[in-house]
Coordinates of C-alpha atoms in Angstrom, one line a residue:
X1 CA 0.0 0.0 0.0
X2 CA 2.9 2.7 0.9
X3 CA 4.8 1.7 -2.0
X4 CA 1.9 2.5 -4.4
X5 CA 1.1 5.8 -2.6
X6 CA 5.0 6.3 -3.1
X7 CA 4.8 5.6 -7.0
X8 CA 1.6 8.3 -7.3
X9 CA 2.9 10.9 -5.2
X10 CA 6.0 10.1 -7.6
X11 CA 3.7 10.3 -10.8
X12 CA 2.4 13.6 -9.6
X13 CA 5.9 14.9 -9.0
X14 CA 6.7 14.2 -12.6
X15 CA 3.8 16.0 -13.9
X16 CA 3.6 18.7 -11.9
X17 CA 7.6 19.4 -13.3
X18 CA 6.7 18.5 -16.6
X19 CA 3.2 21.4 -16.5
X20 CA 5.8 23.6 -14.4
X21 CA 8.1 23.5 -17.9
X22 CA 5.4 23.9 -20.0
X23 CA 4.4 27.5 -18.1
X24 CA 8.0 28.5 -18.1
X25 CA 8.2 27.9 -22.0
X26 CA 5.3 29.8 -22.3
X27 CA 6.6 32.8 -19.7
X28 CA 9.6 32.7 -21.8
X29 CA 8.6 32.8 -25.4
X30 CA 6.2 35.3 -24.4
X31 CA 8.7 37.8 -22.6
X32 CA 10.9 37.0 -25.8
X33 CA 8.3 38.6 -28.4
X34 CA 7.3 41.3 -26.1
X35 CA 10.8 42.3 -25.8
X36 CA 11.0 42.2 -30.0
X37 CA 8.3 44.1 -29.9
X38 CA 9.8 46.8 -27.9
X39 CA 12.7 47.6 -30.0
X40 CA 12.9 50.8 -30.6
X41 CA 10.4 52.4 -27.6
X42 CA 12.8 52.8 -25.0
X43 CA 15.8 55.1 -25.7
X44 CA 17.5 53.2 -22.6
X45 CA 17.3 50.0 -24.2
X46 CA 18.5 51.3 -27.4
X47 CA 21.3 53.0 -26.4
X48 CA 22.8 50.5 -24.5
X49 CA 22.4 47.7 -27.1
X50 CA 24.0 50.4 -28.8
X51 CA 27.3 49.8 -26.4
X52 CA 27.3 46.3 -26.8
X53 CA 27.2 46.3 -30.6
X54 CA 30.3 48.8 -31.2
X55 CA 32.1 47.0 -28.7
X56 CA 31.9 43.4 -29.6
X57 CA 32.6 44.7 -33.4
X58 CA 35.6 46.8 -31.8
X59 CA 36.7 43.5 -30.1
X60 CA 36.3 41.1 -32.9
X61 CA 37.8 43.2 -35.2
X62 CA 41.0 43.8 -33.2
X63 CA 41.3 40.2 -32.7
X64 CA 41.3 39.8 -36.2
X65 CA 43.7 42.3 -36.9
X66 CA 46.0 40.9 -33.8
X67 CA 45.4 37.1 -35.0
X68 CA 44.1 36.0 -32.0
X69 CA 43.5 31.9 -31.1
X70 CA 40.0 32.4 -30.3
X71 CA 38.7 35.9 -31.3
X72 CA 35.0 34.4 -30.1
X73 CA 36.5 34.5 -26.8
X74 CA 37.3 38.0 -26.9
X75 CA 34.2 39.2 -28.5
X76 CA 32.6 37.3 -25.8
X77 CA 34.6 39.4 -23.4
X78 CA 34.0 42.6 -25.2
X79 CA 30.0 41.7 -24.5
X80 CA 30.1 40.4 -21.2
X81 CA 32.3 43.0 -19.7
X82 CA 29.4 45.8 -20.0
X83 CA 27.2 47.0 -17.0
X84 CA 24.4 49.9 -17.5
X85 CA 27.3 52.6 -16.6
X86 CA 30.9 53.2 -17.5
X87 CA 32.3 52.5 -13.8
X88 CA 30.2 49.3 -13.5
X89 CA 31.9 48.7 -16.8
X90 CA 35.3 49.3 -16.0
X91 CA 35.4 47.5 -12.7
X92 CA 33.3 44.3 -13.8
X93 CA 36.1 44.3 -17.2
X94 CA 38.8 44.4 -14.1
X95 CA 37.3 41.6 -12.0
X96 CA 36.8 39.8 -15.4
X97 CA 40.6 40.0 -16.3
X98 CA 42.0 39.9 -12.9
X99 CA 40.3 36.4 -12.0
X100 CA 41.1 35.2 -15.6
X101 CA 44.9 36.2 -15.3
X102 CA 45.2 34.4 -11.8
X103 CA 43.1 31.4 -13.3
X104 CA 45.3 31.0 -16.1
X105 CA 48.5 30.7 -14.1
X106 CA 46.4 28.0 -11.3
X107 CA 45.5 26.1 -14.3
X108 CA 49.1 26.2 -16.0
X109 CA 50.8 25.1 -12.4
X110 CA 48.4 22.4 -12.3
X111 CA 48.2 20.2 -15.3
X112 CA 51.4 19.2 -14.9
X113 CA 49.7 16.9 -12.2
X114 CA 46.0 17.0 -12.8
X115 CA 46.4 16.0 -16.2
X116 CA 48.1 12.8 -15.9
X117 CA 45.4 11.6 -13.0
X118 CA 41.5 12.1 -13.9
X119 CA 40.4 11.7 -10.4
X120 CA 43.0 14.6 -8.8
X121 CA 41.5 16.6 -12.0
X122 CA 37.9 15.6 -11.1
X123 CA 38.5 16.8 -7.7
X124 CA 40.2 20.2 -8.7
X125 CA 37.5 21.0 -10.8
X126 CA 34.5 20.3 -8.2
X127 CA 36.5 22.3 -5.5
X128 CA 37.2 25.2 -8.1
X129 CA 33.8 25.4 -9.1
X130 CA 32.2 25.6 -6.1
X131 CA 34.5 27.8 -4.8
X132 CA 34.0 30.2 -7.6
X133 CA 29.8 29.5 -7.3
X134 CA 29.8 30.6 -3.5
X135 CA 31.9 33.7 -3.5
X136 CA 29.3 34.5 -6.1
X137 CA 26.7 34.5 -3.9
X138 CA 29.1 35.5 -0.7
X139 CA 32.2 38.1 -1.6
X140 CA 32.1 41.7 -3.3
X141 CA 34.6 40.5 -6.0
X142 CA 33.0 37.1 -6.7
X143 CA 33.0 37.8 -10.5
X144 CA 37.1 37.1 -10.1
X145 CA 36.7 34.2 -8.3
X146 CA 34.2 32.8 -10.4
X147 CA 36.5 33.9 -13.8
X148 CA 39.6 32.8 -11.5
X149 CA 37.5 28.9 -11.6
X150 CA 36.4 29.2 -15.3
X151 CA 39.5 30.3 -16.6
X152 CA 41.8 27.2 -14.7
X153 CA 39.3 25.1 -15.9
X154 CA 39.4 26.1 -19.5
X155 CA 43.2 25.5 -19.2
X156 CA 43.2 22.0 -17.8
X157 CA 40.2 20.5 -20.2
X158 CA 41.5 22.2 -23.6
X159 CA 45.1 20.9 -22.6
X160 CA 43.6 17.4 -22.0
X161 CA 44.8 15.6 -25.4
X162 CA 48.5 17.5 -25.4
X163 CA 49.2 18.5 -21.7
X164 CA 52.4 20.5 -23.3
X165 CA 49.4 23.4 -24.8
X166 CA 48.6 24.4 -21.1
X167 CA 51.1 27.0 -21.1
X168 CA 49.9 28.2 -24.6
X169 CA 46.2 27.8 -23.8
X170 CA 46.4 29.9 -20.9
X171 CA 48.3 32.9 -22.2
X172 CA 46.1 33.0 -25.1
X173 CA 43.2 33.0 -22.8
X174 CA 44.6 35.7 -20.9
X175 CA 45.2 38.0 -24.1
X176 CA 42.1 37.3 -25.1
X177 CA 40.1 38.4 -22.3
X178 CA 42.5 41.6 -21.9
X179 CA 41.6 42.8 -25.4
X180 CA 38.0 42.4 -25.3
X181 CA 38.0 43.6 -21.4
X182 CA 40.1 46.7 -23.6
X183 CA 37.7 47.2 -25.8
X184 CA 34.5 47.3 -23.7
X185 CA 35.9 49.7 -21.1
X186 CA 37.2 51.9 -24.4
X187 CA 33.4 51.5 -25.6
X188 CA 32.3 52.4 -22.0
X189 CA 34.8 55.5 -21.6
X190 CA 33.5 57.7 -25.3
X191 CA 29.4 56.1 -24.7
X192 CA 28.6 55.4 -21.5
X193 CA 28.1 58.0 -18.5
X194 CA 30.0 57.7 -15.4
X195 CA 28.3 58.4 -12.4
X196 CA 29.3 57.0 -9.3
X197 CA 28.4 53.7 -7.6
X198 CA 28.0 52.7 -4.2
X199 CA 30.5 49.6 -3.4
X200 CA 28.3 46.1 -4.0
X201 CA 27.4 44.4 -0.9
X202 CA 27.7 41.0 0.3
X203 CA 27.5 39.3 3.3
X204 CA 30.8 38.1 3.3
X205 CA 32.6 34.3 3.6
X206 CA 31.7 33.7 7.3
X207 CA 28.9 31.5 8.6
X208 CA 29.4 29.5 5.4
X209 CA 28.4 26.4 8.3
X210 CA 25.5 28.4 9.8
X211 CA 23.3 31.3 7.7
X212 CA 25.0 30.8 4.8
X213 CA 25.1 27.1 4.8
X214 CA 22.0 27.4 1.6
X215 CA 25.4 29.3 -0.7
X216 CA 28.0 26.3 0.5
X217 CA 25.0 23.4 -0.7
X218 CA 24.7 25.5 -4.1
X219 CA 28.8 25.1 -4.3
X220 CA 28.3 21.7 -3.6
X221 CA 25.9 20.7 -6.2
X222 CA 27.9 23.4 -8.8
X223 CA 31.0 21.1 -8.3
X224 CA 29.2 17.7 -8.7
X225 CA 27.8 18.6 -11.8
X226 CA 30.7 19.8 -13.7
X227 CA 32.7 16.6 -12.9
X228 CA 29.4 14.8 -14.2
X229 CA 29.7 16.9 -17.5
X230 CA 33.5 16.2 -17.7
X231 CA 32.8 12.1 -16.9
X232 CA 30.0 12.2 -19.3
X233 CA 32.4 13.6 -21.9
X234 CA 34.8 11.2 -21.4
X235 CA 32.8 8.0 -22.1
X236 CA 30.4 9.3 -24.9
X237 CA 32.7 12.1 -26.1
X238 CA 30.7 15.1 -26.1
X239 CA 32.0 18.2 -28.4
X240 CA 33.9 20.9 -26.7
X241 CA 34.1 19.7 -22.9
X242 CA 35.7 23.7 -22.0
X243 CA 32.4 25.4 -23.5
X244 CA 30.3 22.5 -21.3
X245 CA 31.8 23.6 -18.0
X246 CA 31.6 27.2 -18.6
X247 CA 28.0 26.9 -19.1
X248 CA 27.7 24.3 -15.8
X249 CA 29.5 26.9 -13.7
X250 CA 27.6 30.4 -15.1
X251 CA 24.5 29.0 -14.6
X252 CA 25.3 27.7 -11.1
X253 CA 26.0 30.9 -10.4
X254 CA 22.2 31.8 -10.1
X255 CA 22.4 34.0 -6.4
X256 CA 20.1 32.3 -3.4
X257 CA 17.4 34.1 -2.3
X258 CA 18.1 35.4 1.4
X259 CA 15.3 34.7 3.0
X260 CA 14.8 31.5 1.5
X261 CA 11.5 32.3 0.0
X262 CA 11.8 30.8 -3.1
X263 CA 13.6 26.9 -3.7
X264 CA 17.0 26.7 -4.6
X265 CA 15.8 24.5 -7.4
X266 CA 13.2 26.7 -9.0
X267 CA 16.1 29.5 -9.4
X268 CA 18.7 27.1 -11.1
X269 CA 15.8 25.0 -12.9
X270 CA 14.7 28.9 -14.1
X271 CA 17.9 30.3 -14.8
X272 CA 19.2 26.7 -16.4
X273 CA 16.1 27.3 -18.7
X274 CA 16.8 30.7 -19.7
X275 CA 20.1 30.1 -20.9
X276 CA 19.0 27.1 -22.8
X277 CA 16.1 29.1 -24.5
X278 CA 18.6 31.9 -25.3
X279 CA 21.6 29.7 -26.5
X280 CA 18.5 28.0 -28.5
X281 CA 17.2 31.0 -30.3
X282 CA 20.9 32.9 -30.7
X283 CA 22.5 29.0 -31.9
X284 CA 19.3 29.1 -34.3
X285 CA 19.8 32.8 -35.4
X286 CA 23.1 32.1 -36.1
X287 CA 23.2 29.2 -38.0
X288 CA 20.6 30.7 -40.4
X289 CA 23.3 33.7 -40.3
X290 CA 25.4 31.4 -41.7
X291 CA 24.0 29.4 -43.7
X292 CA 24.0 32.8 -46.2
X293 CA 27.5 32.2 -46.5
X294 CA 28.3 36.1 -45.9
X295 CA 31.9 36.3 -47.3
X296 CA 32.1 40.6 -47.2
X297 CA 33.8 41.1 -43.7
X298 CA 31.8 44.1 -43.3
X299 CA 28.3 42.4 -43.7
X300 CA 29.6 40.2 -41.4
X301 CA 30.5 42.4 -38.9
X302 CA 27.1 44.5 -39.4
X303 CA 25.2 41.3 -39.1
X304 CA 27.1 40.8 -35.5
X305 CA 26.4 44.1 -34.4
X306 CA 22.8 43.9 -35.4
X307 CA 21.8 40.7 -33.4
X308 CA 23.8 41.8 -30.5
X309 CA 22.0 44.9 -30.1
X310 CA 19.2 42.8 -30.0
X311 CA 20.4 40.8 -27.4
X312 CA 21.4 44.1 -25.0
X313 CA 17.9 45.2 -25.8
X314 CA 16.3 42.3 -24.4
X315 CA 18.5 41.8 -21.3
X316 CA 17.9 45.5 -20.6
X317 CA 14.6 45.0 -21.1
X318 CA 11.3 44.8 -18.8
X319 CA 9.7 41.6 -19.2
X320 CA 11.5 39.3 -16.7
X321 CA 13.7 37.1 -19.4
X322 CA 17.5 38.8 -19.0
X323 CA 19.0 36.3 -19.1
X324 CA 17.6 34.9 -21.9
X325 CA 19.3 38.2 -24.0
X326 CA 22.5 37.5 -22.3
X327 CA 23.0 34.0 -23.6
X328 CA 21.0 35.0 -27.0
X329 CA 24.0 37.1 -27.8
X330 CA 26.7 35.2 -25.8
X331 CA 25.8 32.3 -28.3
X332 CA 25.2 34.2 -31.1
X333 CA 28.6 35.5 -31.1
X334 CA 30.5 32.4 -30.4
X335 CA 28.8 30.6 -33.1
X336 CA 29.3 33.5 -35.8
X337 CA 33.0 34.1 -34.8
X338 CA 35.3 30.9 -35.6
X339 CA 38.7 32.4 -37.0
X340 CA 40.2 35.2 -38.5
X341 CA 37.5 36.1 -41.2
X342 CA 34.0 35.8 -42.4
X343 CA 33.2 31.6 -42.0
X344 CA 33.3 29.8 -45.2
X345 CA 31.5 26.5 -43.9
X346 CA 28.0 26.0 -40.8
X347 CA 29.3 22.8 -39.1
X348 CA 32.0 24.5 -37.0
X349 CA 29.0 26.7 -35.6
X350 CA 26.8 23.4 -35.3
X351 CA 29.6 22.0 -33.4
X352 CA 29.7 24.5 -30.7
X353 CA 26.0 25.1 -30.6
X354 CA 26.0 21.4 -29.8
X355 CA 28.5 21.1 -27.5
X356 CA 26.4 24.2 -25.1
X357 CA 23.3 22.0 -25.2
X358 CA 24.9 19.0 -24.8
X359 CA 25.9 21.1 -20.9
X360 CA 22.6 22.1 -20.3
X361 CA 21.0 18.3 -21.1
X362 CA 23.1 17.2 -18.2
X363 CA 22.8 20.6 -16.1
X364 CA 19.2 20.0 -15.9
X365 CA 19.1 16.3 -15.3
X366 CA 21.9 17.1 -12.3
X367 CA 19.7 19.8 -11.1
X368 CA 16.2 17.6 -11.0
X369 CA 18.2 14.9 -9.4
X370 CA 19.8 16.9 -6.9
X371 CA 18.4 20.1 -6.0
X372 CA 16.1 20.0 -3.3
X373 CA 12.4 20.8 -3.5
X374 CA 10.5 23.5 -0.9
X375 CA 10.3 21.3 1.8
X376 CA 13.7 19.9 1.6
X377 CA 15.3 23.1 1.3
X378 CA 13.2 24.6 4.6
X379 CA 14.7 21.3 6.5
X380 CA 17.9 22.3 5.4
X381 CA 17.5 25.5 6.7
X382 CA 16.0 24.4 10.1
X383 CA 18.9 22.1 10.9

């Protein structure tokens, strides 16, 4: 008798999550269209998509023109470095480069170790991560830390094959990051205004064990789930394993609600969805962007520009999706950038694209699995 109240109260669970999807799809593709439809009816918006256009074509153009390894990566930068002012600008870009430059030279000291053993690497990467996922959610300059884990990861899992490219991988990454970090605060300095900011607040590392026990779990379950993607990897070999952690340890980086209002695993099963329904639409967009075969470097530049200012527009916008503009662009640009001009060929893009979703399949079946529901998490917070 228990055991088949156990299998319906099961059955319900299931449904309940799968009608609980079905209203977030329909939050989210509704927010999205809204948000299209706004283009052009807030000068705010528009001025700031503005921003992010000229500076990711400022970016990938002077990677182009220095030859960079992965001009993507910098463009990314460029885009990512932005706030709504020029001094939130400039000191996000300098958390942004000073947690990539110290996690490049962690992740060069340490493959020549981690690399050789998979379970000291497995290890490193779990403790990175959720180191980088709490001081998120717990320090003033958790943006470096969390860069500072990104970064050493990127260097140990693209050096996996040849463990002598770590040194090379993580200067490249470095340069990379420092010219689009350049070129948004550049950007920021002629366009943006620069009115002072209070310091950010955060309640700081102690009590990790006590009130902030709820930010050391989320570490936790940040760090079990990129070793999953990395083991995954491993034994069905999954495209690009680097781009699969930094969308694991991004999206883990959804802040807790103080007061504990609100589950742990709504937030990550919310934000987890937002970035795949933004990586969906900007992979999509992008592919179709490619599939014209654009060989004018300026068209190609133009068409960058265009769907980026897009993507500011929605994450500035006022319709609850952000986050789905942030990854719109994020994958927009990674899939249209490849090399050092216009891409002659789709599948590179398709490679990529697939490599992001292939994260976010096993992000979400990590977070159903372990994130707790309501209940749980208000246990949690009792004891």
């Amino acid at each position: 008798m228990s055991r088949g109240l156990g299998i319906a109260r099961y059955g319900r669970a299931v449904v309940e999550d799968f009608r609980e999807g079905a209203r977030l799809l329909d939050r989210t593709l509704t927010g999205f269209w809204r948000e299209l439809a706004d283009i052009g009816s807030r000068p705010t918006q528009s001025r700031m998509g503005v921003v992010a256009a000229v500076s990711v074509v400022l970016t990938t153009s002077v990677a182009l023109l220095m030859q960079l390894d992965a001009p993507w990566w910098a463009a990314v930068s460029g885009y990512m470095s932005l706030m709504s002012t020029g001094a939130g600008s400039v000191r996000r870009g300098l958390l942004r480069l000073s947690g990539t430059i110290v996690g490049a030279f962690v992740g060069f000291v340490m493959a020549r170790w981690l690399l050789y053993d998979q379970v000291a690497l497995c290890l490193f990467l779990g403790v990175a991560t959720m180191a980088g996922v709490v001081a998120m959610q717990v320090s003033p300059h958790g943006l470096a830390w969390l860069f500072m884990a990104i970064t050493s990861s990127l260097v140990l899992l693209m050096s996996l094959n040849d463990p002598t490219l770590a040194f090379q991988v993580a200067c490249d990454r470095t340069i990379d990051v420092a010219v689009g970090v350049s070129c948004a605060m550049v950007t920021a300095k002629v366009l943006q205004d620069w009115h002072a900011e209070p310091p950010p607040t955060a309640p700081g590392w102690r009590h990790l064990l006590g009130a902030q026990w709820p930010s050391l779990l989320h570490g936790v379950r940040a760090g079990i789930s990129v070793v999953t993607v990395l083991l995954v990897w491993t034994m069905v070999d999954l495209p690009d394993v680097g781009q699969m952690a930094v969308t694991i340890a991004v999206v883990m980086a959804a802040p807790l609600i103080a007061d504990g209002g609100t589950s742990t695993r709504h937030l990550v099963a919310e934000k987890s969805f937002h970035r795949f329904m933004g990586c969906l639409l900007g992979g999509l967009v992008a592919l179709a962007c490619l599939a014209l075969q654009v060989e004018s470097l300026f068209w190609w530049l133009a068409m960058i520009g265009g769907v980026v200012w897009v993507g500011m527009h929605i994450q500035m916008g006022r319709h609850g999706i952000p986050y789905v503009g942030t990854q719109f662009a994020f994958v927009y640009v990674i899939t249209m950038v490849q090399g050092l001009a216009p891409p002659e060929s789709i599948m590179q893009g398709v490679d990529r694209f697939a490599g992001i979703i292939g994260g976010l399949g096993i992000l979400m079946i990590v977070s159903l699995l372990l994130w707790p529901n309501d209940q749980e998490l208000k246990n949690e917070l009792r004891t």
